[in-house]
Short mmCIF file of C-alpha atoms and ligand atoms in Angstrom, two decimals:
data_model
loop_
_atom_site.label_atom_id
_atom_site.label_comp_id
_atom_site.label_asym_id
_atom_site.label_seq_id
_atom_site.Cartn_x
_atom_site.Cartn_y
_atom_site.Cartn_z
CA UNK A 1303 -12.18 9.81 18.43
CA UNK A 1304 -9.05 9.35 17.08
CA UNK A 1305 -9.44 8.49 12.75
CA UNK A 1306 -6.92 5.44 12.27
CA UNK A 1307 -6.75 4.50 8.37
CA UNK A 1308 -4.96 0.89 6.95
CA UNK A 1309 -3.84 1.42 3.79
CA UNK A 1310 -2.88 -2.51 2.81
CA UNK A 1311 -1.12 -3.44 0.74
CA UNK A 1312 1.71 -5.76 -1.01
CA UNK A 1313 4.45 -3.07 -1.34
CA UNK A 1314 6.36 -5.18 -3.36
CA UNK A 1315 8.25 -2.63 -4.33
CA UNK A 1316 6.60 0.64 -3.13
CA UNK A 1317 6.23 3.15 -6.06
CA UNK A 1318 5.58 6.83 -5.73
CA UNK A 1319 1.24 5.92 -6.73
CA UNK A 1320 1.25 4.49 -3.38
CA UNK A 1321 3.43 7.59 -1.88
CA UNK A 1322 1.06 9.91 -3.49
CA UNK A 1323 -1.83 8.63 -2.05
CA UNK A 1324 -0.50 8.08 0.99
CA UNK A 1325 0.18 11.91 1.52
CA UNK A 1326 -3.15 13.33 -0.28
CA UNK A 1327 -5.09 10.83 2.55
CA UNK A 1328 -3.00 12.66 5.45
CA UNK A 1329 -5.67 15.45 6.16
CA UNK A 1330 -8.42 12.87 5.93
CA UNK A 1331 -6.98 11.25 9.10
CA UNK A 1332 -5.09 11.42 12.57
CA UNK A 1333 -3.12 8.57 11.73
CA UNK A 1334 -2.41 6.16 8.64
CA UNK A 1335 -1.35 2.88 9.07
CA UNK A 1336 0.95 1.86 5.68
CA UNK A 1337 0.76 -2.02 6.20
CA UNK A 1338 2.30 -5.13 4.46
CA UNK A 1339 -0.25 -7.90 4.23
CA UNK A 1340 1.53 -10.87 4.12
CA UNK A 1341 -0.25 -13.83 2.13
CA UNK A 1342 1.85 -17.31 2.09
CA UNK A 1343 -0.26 -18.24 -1.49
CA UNK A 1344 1.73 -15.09 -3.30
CA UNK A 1345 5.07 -14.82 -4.26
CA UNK A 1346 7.22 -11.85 -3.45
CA UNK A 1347 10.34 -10.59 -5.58
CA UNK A 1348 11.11 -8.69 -1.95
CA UNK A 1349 11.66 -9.91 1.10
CA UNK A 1350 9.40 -8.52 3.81
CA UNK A 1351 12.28 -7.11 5.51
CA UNK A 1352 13.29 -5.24 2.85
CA UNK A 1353 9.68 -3.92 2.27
CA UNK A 1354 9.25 -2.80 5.44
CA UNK A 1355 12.28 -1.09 5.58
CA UNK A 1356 11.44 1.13 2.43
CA UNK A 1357 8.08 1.94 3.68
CA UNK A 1358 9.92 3.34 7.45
CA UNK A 1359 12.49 5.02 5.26
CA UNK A 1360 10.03 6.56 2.77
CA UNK A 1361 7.85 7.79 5.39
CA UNK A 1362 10.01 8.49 8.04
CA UNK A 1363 9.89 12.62 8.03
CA UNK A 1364 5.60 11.93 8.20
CA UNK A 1365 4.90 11.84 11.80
CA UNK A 1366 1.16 10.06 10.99
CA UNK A 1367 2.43 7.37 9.07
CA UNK A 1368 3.07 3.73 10.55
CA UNK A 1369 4.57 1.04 9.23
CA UNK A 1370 3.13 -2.38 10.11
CA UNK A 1371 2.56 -5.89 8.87
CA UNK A 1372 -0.29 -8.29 9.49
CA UNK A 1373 -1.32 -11.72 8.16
CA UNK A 1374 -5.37 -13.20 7.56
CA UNK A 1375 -7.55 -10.61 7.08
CA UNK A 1376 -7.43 -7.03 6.44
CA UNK A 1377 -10.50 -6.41 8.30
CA UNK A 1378 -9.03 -8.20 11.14
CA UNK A 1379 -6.06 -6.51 11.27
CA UNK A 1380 -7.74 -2.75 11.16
CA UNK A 1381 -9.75 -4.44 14.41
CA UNK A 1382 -6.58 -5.36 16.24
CA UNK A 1383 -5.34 -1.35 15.56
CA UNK A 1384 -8.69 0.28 16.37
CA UNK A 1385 -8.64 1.33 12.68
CA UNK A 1386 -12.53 2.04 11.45
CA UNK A 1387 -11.01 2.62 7.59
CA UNK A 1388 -9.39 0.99 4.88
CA UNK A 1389 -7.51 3.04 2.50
CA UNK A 1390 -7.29 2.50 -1.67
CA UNK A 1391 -6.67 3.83 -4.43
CA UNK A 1392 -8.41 3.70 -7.75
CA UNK A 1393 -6.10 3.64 -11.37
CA UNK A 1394 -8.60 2.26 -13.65
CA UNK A 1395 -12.05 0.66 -14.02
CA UNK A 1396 -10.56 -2.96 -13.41
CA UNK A 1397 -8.98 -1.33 -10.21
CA UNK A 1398 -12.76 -0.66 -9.17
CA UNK A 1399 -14.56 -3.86 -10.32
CA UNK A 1400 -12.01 -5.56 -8.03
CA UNK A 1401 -11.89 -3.15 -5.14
CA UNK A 1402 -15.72 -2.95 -4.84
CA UNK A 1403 -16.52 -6.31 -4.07
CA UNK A 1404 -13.41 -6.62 -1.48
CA UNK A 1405 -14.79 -3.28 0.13
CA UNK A 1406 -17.82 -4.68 0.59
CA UNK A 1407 -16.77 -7.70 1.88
CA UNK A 1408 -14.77 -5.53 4.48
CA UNK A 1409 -17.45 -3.56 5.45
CA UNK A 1410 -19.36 -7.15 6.59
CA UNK A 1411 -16.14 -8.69 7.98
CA UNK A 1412 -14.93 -5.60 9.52
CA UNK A 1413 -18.24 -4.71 11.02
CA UNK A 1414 -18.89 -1.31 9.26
CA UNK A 1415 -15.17 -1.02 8.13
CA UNK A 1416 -15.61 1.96 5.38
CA UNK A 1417 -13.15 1.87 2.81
CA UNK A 1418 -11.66 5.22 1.65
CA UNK A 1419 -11.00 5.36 -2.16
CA UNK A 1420 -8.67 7.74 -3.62
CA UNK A 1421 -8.66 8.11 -7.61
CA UNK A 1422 -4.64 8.13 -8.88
CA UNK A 1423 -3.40 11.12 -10.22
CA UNK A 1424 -3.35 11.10 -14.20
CA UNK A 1425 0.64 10.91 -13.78
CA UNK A 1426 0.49 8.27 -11.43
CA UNK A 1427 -2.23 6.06 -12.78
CA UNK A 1428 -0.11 4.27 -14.89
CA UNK A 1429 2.08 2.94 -12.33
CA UNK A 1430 1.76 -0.46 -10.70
CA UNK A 1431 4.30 -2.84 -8.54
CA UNK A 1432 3.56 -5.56 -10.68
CA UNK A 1433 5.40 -2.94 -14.30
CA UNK A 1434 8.04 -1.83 -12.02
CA UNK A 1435 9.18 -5.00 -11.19
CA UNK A 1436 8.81 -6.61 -14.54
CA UNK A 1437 11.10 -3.54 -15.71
CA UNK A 1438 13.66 -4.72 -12.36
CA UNK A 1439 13.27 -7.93 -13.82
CA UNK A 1440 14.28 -7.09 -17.75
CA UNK A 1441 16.97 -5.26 -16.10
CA UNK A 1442 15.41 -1.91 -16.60
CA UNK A 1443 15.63 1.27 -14.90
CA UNK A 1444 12.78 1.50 -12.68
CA UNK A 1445 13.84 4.85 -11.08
CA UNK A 1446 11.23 6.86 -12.27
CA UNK A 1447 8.57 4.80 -10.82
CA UNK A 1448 10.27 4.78 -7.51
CA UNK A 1449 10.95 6.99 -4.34
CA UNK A 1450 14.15 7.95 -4.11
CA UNK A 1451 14.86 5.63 -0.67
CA UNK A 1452 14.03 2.48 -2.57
CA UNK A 1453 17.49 1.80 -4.00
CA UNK A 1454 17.39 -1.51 -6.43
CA UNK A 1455 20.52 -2.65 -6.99
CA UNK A 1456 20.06 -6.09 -8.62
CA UNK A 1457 17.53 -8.82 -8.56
CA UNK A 1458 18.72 -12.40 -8.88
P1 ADP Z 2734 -2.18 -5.33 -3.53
O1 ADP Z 2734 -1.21 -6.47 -3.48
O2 ADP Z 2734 -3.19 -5.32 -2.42
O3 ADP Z 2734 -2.78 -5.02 -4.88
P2 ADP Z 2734 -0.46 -3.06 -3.95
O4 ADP Z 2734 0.75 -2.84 -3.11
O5 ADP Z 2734 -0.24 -3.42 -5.38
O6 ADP Z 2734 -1.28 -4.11 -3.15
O7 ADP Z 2734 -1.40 -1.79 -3.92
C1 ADP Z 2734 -1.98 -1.32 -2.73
C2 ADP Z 2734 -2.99 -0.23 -3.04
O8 ADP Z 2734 -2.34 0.86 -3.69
C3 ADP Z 2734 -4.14 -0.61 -3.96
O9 ADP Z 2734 -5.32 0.01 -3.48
C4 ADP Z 2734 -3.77 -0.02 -5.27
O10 ADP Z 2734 -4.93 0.31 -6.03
C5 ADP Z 2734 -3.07 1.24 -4.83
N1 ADP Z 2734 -2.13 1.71 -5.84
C6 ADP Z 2734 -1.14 1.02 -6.41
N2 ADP Z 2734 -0.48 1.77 -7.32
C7 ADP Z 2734 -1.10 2.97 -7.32
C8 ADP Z 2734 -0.92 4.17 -8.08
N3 ADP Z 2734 0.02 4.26 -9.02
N4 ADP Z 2734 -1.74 5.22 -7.82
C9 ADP Z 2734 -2.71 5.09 -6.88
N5 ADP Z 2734 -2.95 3.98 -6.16
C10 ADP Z 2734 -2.16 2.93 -6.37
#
Protein backbone atom coordinates (compact mmCIF):
# COMPACT_ATOMS: atom_id res chain seq x y z
CA UNK A 1 0.00 0.00 0.00
CA UNK A 2 1.28 3.01 -1.04
CA UNK A 3 1.68 5.72 2.45
CA UNK A 4 0.21 9.14 1.04
CA UNK A 5 0.64 11.99 3.83
CA UNK A 6 -1.32 15.77 3.59
CA UNK A 7 0.54 18.06 5.27
CA UNK A 8 -2.17 21.22 5.21
CA UNK A 9 -1.64 24.02 5.59
CA UNK A 10 -1.97 28.01 4.97
CA UNK A 11 1.57 28.60 3.55
CA UNK A 12 1.13 32.06 3.74
CA UNK A 13 4.38 32.55 3.35
CA UNK A 14 6.18 29.15 3.66
CA UNK A 15 9.07 29.36 6.23
CA UNK A 16 11.89 26.90 6.56
CA UNK A 17 9.64 25.16 10.11
CA UNK A 18 7.40 23.94 7.50
CA UNK A 19 10.52 22.90 5.09
CA UNK A 20 12.04 21.15 7.94
CA UNK A 21 9.33 19.11 8.68
CA UNK A 22 8.48 18.47 5.50
CA UNK A 23 11.91 16.68 4.82
CA UNK A 24 12.32 14.87 8.41
CA UNK A 25 8.53 13.24 7.43
CA UNK A 26 10.09 11.98 3.95
CA UNK A 27 11.19 8.45 5.27
CA UNK A 28 7.92 8.12 7.13
CA UNK A 29 6.16 8.02 3.72
CA UNK A 30 6.03 7.13 -0.13
CA UNK A 31 4.62 10.31 -0.91
CA UNK A 32 3.75 13.77 0.87
CA UNK A 33 1.22 15.84 -0.29
CA UNK A 34 2.30 19.80 0.73
CA UNK A 35 -1.29 21.33 0.30
CA UNK A 36 -2.83 24.90 0.48
CA UNK A 37 -6.18 24.79 2.20
CA UNK A 38 -7.99 27.49 0.99
CA UNK A 39 -10.67 28.99 3.53
CA UNK A 40 -12.82 32.11 2.04
CA UNK A 41 -13.40 33.30 6.08
CA UNK A 42 -9.33 34.04 6.29
CA UNK A 43 -7.45 36.60 4.84
CA UNK A 44 -4.26 36.01 2.96
CA UNK A 45 -1.27 38.62 2.59
CA UNK A 46 -0.40 36.05 -0.58
CA UNK A 47 -2.15 35.24 -3.30
CA UNK A 48 -2.68 31.52 -3.81
CA UNK A 49 -0.81 31.67 -6.92
CA UNK A 50 2.01 32.92 -5.49
CA UNK A 51 1.87 30.28 -2.63
CA UNK A 52 1.71 27.60 -4.70
CA UNK A 53 4.37 28.60 -6.71
CA UNK A 54 6.89 28.78 -3.68
CA UNK A 55 5.85 25.49 -2.40
CA UNK A 56 6.68 23.78 -6.39
CA UNK A 57 9.83 25.85 -6.34
CA UNK A 58 10.91 24.94 -2.79
CA UNK A 59 10.29 21.41 -3.30
CA UNK A 60 10.98 20.90 -6.68
CA UNK A 61 14.50 18.76 -6.41
CA UNK A 62 12.11 16.26 -3.77
CA UNK A 63 10.68 13.77 -6.05
CA UNK A 64 7.86 12.73 -3.07
CA UNK A 65 6.63 16.02 -2.57
CA UNK A 66 3.30 17.39 -4.25
CA UNK A 67 1.99 20.48 -4.35
CA UNK A 68 -1.82 20.75 -4.22
CA UNK A 69 -4.71 22.88 -3.06
CA UNK A 70 -8.11 21.90 -1.77
CA UNK A 71 -11.10 23.74 -0.25
CA UNK A 72 -13.84 22.24 2.78
CA UNK A 73 -12.34 19.82 4.69
CA UNK A 74 -9.00 18.47 5.24
CA UNK A 75 -10.27 15.11 5.87
CA UNK A 76 -12.08 15.31 2.68
CA UNK A 77 -9.46 16.28 0.72
CA UNK A 78 -6.86 13.38 2.06
CA UNK A 79 -10.11 11.05 0.84
CA UNK A 80 -10.17 12.48 -2.66
CA UNK A 81 -6.00 11.65 -2.77
CA UNK A 82 -6.19 8.22 -1.14
CA UNK A 83 -4.15 9.86 1.67
CA UNK A 84 -4.75 7.73 5.17
CA UNK A 85 -2.47 10.66 7.13
CA UNK A 86 -2.41 14.09 8.04
CA UNK A 87 0.84 15.64 8.71
CA UNK A 88 1.71 18.48 11.70
CA UNK A 89 3.94 19.80 13.44
CA UNK A 90 4.13 20.69 17.08
CA UNK A 91 6.09 24.30 18.31
CA UNK A 92 4.57 24.72 21.61
CA UNK A 93 1.90 23.52 24.07
CA UNK A 94 -0.80 25.94 22.48
CA UNK A 95 0.29 24.28 19.10
CA UNK A 96 -0.98 20.92 20.80
CA UNK A 97 -4.13 22.04 22.71
CA UNK A 98 -5.25 23.20 19.24
CA UNK A 99 -3.98 20.39 17.09
CA UNK A 100 -5.45 17.66 19.36
CA UNK A 101 -8.91 18.39 19.15
CA UNK A 102 -8.70 19.03 15.15
CA UNK A 103 -6.86 15.54 14.98
CA UNK A 104 -9.43 14.03 16.54
CA UNK A 105 -12.00 15.47 14.76
CA UNK A 106 -10.09 14.15 11.58
CA UNK A 107 -9.78 10.88 12.68
CA UNK A 108 -13.99 10.80 12.91
CA UNK A 109 -14.44 12.83 9.69
CA UNK A 110 -11.74 11.16 7.87
CA UNK A 111 -12.77 7.72 8.93
CA UNK A 112 -9.57 6.62 10.84
CA UNK A 113 -7.47 9.51 9.27
CA UNK A 114 -4.25 9.33 11.77
CA UNK A 115 -2.55 12.44 12.10
CA UNK A 116 1.29 12.38 12.16
CA UNK A 117 2.82 14.94 14.61
CA UNK A 118 6.27 16.09 14.30
CA UNK A 119 7.78 18.23 17.33
CA UNK A 120 9.81 21.52 15.66
CA UNK A 121 13.30 21.60 16.00
CA UNK A 122 14.50 23.95 18.98
CA UNK A 123 15.83 26.35 16.04
CA UNK A 124 12.78 26.22 14.26
CA UNK A 125 10.18 26.38 16.96
CA UNK A 126 10.12 29.86 17.09
CA UNK A 127 9.09 30.44 13.67
CA UNK A 128 5.55 31.00 12.50
CA UNK A 129 3.87 32.57 9.10
CA UNK A 130 1.86 34.71 11.09
CA UNK A 131 5.96 36.68 12.74
CA UNK A 132 7.30 36.48 9.34
CA UNK A 133 4.78 38.32 7.83
CA UNK A 134 4.25 40.84 10.54
CA UNK A 135 8.17 41.44 10.07
CA UNK A 136 7.18 41.73 5.81
CA UNK A 137 4.69 43.94 7.03
CA UNK A 138 7.01 46.45 9.38
CA UNK A 139 9.19 46.29 6.46
CA UNK A 140 11.59 43.90 7.99
CA UNK A 141 13.92 41.46 6.70
CA UNK A 142 12.30 38.23 6.89
CA UNK A 143 15.13 36.29 5.13
CA UNK A 144 16.17 34.30 7.82
CA UNK A 145 12.88 32.79 8.37
CA UNK A 146 12.56 31.97 4.76
CA UNK A 147 13.79 29.45 2.01
CA UNK A 148 15.84 30.87 -0.21
CA UNK A 149 13.10 30.50 -3.38
CA UNK A 150 10.61 32.66 -1.53
CA UNK A 151 11.85 36.04 -2.74
CA UNK A 152 9.69 39.05 -0.97
CA UNK A 153 10.14 41.96 -2.64
CA UNK A 154 7.47 44.34 -1.26
CA UNK A 155 4.07 44.06 0.23
CA UNK A 156 1.56 46.81 -0.46
P1 LIG B 1 -2.41 26.77 9.43
O1 LIG B 1 -3.02 27.93 8.72
O2 LIG B 1 -3.15 25.47 9.26
O3 LIG B 1 -1.99 27.01 10.86
P2 LIG B 1 0.37 26.97 8.73
O4 LIG B 1 0.79 27.15 7.32
O5 LIG B 1 0.58 28.12 9.65
O6 LIG B 1 -1.11 26.51 8.61
O7 LIG B 1 1.07 25.71 9.38
C1 LIG B 1 0.89 24.42 8.87
C2 LIG B 1 1.52 23.40 9.81
O8 LIG B 1 2.91 23.65 9.92
C3 LIG B 1 0.99 23.39 11.24
O9 LIG B 1 0.91 22.05 11.68
C4 LIG B 1 2.05 24.08 12.02
O10 LIG B 1 2.09 23.62 13.36
C5 LIG B 1 3.29 23.65 11.28
N1 LIG B 1 4.37 24.60 11.45
C6 LIG B 1 4.36 25.91 11.20
N2 LIG B 1 5.54 26.49 11.49
C7 LIG B 1 6.33 25.49 11.95
C8 LIG B 1 7.66 25.44 12.47
N3 LIG B 1 8.41 26.54 12.56
N4 LIG B 1 8.16 24.23 12.85
C9 LIG B 1 7.37 23.13 12.76
N5 LIG B 1 6.10 23.11 12.32
C10 LIG B 1 5.58 24.27 11.93
Amino acid sequence: MTKIAVFPGSFDPITVGHVDLVKRSLPLFDKVVVAIGINDQKKYLFKLEERLHWLREVFQEEPKVEVGHFTGLTAHYAQQIDAHYLLRGLRNASDFDYEKTISQLNHIVGEGLETIFLISQPAYSHISSTIVREIIKGGGDARPFLPDQVRVERVV
